[in-house]
JSON list of C-alpha atoms in Angstrom, two decimals:
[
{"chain": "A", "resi": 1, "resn": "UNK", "atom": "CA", "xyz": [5.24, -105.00, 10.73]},
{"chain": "A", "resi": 2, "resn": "UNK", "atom": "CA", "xyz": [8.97, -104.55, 12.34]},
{"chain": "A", "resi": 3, "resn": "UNK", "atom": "CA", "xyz": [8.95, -101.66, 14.73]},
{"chain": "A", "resi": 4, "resn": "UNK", "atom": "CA", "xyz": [11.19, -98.33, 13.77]},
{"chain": "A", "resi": 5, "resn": "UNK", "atom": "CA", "xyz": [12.94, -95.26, 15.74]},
{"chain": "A", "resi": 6, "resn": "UNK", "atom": "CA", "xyz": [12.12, -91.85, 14.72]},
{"chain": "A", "resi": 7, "resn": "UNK", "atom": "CA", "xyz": [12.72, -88.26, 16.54]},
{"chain": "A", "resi": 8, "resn": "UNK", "atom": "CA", "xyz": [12.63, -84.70, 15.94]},
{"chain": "A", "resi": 9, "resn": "UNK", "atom": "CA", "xyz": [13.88, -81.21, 17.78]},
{"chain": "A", "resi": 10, "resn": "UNK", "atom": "CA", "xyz": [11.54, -78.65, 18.23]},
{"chain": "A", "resi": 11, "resn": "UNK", "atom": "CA", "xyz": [13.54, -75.33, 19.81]},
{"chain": "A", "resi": 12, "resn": "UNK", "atom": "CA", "xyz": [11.29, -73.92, 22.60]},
{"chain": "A", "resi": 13, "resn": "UNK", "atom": "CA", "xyz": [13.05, -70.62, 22.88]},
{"chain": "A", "resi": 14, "resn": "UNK", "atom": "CA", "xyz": [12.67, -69.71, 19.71]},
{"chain": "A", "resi": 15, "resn": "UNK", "atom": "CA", "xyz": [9.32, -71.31, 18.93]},
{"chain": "A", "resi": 16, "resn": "UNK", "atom": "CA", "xyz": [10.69, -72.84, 15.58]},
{"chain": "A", "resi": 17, "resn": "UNK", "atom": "CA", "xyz": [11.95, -76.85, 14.44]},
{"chain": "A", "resi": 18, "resn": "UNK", "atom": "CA", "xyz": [15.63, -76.84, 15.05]},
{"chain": "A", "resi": 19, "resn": "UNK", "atom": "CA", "xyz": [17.13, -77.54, 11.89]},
{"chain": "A", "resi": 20, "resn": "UNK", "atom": "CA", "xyz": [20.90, -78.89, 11.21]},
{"chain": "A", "resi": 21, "resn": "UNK", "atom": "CA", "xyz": [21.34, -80.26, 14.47]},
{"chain": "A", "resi": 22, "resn": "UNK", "atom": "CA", "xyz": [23.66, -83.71, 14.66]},
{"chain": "A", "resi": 23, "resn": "UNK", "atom": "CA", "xyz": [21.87, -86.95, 16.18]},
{"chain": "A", "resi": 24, "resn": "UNK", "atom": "CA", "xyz": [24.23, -90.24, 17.03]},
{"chain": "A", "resi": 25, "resn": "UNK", "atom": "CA", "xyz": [22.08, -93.63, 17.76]},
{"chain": "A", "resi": 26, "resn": "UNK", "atom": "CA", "xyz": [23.75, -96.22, 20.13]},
{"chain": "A", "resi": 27, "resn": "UNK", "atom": "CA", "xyz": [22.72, -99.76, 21.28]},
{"chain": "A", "resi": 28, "resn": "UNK", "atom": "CA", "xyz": [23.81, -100.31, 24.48]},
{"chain": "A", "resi": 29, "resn": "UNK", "atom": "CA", "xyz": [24.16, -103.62, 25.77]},
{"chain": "A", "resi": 30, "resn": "UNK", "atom": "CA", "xyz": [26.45, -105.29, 28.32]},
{"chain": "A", "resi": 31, "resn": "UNK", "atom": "CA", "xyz": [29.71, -105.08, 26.29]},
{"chain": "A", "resi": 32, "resn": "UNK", "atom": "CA", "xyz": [29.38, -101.15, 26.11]},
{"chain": "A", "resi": 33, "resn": "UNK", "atom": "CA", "xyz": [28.09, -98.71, 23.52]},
{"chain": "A", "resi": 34, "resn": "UNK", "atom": "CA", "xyz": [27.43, -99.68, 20.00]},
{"chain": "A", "resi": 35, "resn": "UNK", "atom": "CA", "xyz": [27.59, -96.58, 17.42]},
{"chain": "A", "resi": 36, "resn": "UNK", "atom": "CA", "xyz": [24.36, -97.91, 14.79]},
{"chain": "A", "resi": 37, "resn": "UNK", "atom": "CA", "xyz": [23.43, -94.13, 13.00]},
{"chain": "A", "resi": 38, "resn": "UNK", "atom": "CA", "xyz": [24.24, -90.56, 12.38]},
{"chain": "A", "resi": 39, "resn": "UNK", "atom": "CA", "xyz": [21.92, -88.21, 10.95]},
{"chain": "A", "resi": 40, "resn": "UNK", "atom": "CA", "xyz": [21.23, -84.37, 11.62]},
{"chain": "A", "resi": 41, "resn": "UNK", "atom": "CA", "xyz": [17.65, -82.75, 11.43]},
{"chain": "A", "resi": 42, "resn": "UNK", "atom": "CA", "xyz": [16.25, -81.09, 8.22]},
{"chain": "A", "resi": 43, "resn": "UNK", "atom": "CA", "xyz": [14.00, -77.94, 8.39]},
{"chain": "A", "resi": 44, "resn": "UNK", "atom": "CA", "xyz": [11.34, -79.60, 9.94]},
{"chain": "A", "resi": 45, "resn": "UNK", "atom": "CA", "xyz": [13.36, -80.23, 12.84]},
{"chain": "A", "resi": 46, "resn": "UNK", "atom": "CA", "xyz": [13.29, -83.81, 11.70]},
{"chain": "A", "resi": 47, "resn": "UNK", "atom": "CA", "xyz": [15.72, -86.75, 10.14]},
{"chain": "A", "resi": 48, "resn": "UNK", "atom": "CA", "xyz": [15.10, -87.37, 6.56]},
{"chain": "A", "resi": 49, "resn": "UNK", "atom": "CA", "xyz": [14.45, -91.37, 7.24]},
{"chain": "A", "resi": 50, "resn": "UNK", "atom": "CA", "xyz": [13.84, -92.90, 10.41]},
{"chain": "A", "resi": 51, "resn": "UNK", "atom": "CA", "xyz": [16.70, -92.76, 12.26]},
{"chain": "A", "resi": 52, "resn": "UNK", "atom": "CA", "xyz": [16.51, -96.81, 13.29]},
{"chain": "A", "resi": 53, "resn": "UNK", "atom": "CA", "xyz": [15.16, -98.45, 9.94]},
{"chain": "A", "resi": 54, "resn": "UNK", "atom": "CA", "xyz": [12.66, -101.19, 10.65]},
{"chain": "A", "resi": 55, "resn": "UNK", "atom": "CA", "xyz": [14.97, -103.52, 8.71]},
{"chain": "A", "resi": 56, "resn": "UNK", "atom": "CA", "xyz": [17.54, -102.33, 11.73]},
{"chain": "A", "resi": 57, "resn": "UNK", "atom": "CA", "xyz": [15.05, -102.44, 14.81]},
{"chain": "A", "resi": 58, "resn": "UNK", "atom": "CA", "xyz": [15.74, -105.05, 17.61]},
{"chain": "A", "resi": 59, "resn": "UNK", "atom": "CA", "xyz": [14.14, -104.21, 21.14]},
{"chain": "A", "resi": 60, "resn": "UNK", "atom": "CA", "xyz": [16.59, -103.49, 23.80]},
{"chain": "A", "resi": 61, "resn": "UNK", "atom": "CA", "xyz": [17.92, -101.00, 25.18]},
{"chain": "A", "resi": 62, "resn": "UNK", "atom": "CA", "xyz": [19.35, -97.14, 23.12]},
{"chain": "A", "resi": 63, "resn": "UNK", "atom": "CA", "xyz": [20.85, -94.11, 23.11]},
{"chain": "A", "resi": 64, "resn": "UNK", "atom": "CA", "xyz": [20.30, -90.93, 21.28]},
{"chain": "A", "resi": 65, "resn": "UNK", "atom": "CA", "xyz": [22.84, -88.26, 21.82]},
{"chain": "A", "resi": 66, "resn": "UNK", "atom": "CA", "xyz": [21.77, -84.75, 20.27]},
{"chain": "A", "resi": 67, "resn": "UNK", "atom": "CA", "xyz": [24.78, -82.32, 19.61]},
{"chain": "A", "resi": 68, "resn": "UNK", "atom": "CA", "xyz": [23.23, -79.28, 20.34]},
{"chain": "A", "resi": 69, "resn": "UNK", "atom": "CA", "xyz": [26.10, -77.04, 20.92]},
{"chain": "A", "resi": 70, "resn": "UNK", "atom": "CA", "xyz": [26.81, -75.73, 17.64]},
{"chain": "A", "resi": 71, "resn": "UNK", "atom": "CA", "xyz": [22.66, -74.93, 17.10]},
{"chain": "A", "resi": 72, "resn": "UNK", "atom": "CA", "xyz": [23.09, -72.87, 20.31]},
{"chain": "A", "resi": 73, "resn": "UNK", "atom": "CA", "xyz": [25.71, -70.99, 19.33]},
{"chain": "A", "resi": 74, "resn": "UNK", "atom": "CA", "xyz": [24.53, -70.50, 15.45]},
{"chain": "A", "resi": 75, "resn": "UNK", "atom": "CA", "xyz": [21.20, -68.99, 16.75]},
{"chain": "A", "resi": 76, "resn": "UNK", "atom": "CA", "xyz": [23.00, -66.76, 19.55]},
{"chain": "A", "resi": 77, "resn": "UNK", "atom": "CA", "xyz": [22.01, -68.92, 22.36]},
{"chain": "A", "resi": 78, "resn": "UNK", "atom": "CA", "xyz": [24.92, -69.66, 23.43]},
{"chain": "A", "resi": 79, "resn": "UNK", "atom": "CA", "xyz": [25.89, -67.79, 26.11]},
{"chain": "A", "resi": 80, "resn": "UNK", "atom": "CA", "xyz": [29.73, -67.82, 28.04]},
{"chain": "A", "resi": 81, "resn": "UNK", "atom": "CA", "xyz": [31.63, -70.92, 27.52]},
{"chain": "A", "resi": 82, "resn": "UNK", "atom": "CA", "xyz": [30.97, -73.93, 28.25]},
{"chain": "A", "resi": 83, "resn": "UNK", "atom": "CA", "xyz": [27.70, -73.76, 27.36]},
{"chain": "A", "resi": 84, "resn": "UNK", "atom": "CA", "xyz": [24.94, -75.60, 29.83]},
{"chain": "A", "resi": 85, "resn": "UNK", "atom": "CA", "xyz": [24.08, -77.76, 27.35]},
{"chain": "A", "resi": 86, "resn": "UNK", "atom": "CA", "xyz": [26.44, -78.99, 24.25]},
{"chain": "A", "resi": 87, "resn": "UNK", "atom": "CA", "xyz": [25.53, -82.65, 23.90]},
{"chain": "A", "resi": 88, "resn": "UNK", "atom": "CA", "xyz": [22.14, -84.41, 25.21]},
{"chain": "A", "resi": 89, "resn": "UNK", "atom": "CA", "xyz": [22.34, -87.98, 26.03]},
{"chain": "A", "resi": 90, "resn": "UNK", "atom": "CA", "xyz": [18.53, -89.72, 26.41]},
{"chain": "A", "resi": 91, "resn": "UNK", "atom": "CA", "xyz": [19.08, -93.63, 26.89]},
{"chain": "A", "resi": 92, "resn": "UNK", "atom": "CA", "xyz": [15.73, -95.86, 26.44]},
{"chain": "A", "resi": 93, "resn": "UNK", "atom": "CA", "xyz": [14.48, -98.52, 26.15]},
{"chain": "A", "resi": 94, "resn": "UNK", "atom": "CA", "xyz": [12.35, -100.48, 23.28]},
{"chain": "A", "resi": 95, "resn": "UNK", "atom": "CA", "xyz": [10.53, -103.79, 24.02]},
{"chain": "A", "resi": 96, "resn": "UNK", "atom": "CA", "xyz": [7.70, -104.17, 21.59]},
{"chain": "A", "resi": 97, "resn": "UNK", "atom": "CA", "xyz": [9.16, -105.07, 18.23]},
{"chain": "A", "resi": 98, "resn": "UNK", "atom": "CA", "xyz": [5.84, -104.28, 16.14]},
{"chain": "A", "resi": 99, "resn": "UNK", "atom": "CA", "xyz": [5.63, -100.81, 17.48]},
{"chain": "A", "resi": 100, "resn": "UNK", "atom": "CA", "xyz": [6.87, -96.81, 16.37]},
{"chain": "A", "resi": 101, "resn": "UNK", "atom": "CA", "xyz": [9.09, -95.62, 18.70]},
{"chain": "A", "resi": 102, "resn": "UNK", "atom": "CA", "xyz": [9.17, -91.53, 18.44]},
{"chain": "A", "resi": 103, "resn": "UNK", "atom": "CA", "xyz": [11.66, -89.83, 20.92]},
{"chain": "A", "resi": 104, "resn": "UNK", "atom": "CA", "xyz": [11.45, -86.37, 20.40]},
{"chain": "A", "resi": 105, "resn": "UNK", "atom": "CA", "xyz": [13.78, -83.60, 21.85]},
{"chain": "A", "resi": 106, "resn": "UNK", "atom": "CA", "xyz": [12.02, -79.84, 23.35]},
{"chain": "A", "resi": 107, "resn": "UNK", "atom": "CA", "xyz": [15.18, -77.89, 23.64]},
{"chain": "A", "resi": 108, "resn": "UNK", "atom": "CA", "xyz": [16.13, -74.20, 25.23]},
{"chain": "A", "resi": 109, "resn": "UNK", "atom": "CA", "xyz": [19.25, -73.13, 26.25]},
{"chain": "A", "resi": 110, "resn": "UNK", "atom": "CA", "xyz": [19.21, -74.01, 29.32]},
{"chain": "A", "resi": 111, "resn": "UNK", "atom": "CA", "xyz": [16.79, -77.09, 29.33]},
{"chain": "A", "resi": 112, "resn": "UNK", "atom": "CA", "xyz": [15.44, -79.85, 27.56]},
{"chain": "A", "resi": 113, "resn": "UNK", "atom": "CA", "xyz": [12.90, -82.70, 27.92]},
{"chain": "A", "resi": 114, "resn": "UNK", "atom": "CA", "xyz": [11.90, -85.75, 26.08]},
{"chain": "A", "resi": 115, "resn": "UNK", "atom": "CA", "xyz": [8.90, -88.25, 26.17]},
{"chain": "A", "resi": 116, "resn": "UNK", "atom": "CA", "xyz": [7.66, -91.05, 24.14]},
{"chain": "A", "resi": 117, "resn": "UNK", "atom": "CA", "xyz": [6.03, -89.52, 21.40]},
{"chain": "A", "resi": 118, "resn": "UNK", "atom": "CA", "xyz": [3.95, -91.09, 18.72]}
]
C-alpha cells in the first residue's frame, strides 16, 4: 500500500476542532517550493480527503502552511494587529513510502505545536 498525508486542527483555547481554516501542501526540494494541494478543514477540524493522496505520495521532504489568521480573528482571538500568529509553516519530512503520515496542528493564539500523529 502507497503511503498518504493527512492532518487536522484541534483549537486548544477554545477546546473545540477548528473548522474553515486554509491548509497549502508544498514539496520542497532543491529547486525551491513546489505548491501540490489546498484544502481547508471541515467541522471536525479535518480535510475532507487526505490532503497528499496515496496516488500523489513520494517520500521526501514537505511543507504544510496553516492560515490561521482569519480563524483567529472569526472566533475573537485575534487580538491588536499583527496578530502573533497568521500563517504556520511546519516543514517535514517523509521517508517510508508504505506508511500514514498524520501531522496534526494544536493551535492557541499565541502558540501552536505539532507531532507525528497516527
Amino acid at each position: 500500500m502507497a503511503g498518504y498525508l493527512t492532518t487536522h486542527v484541534l483549537d486548544t483555547a477554545r477546546g473545540c476542532p477548528a473548522e474553515g481554516i486554509e491548509i497549502e501542501l508544498n514539496r520542497i526540494d532543491a529547486a525551491g517550493r513546489h505548491p501540490l494541494a489546498r484544502s481547508r478543514t471541515n467541522a471536525d477540524g479535518r480535510t475532507d480527503a487526505p490532503i497528499l493522496a496515496a496516488a500523489d505520495f513520494a517520500t521526501g521532504c514537505y511543507e504544510l502552511v496553516f492560515h490561521v489568521g482569519a480563524y483567529l480573528r472569526r472566533n475573537g482571538q485575534g487580538a491588536a494587529e499583527p496578530l502573533f500568529l497568521d500563517e504556520i509553516p511546519i516543514r517535514f519530512g517523509m521517508n517510508d513510502a508504505g506508511a500514514h503520515y498524520h501531522v496534526p496542528l494544536l493551535l492557541s493564539p499565541y502558540g501552536y505545536s505539532t507531532y507525528r500523529g497516527s
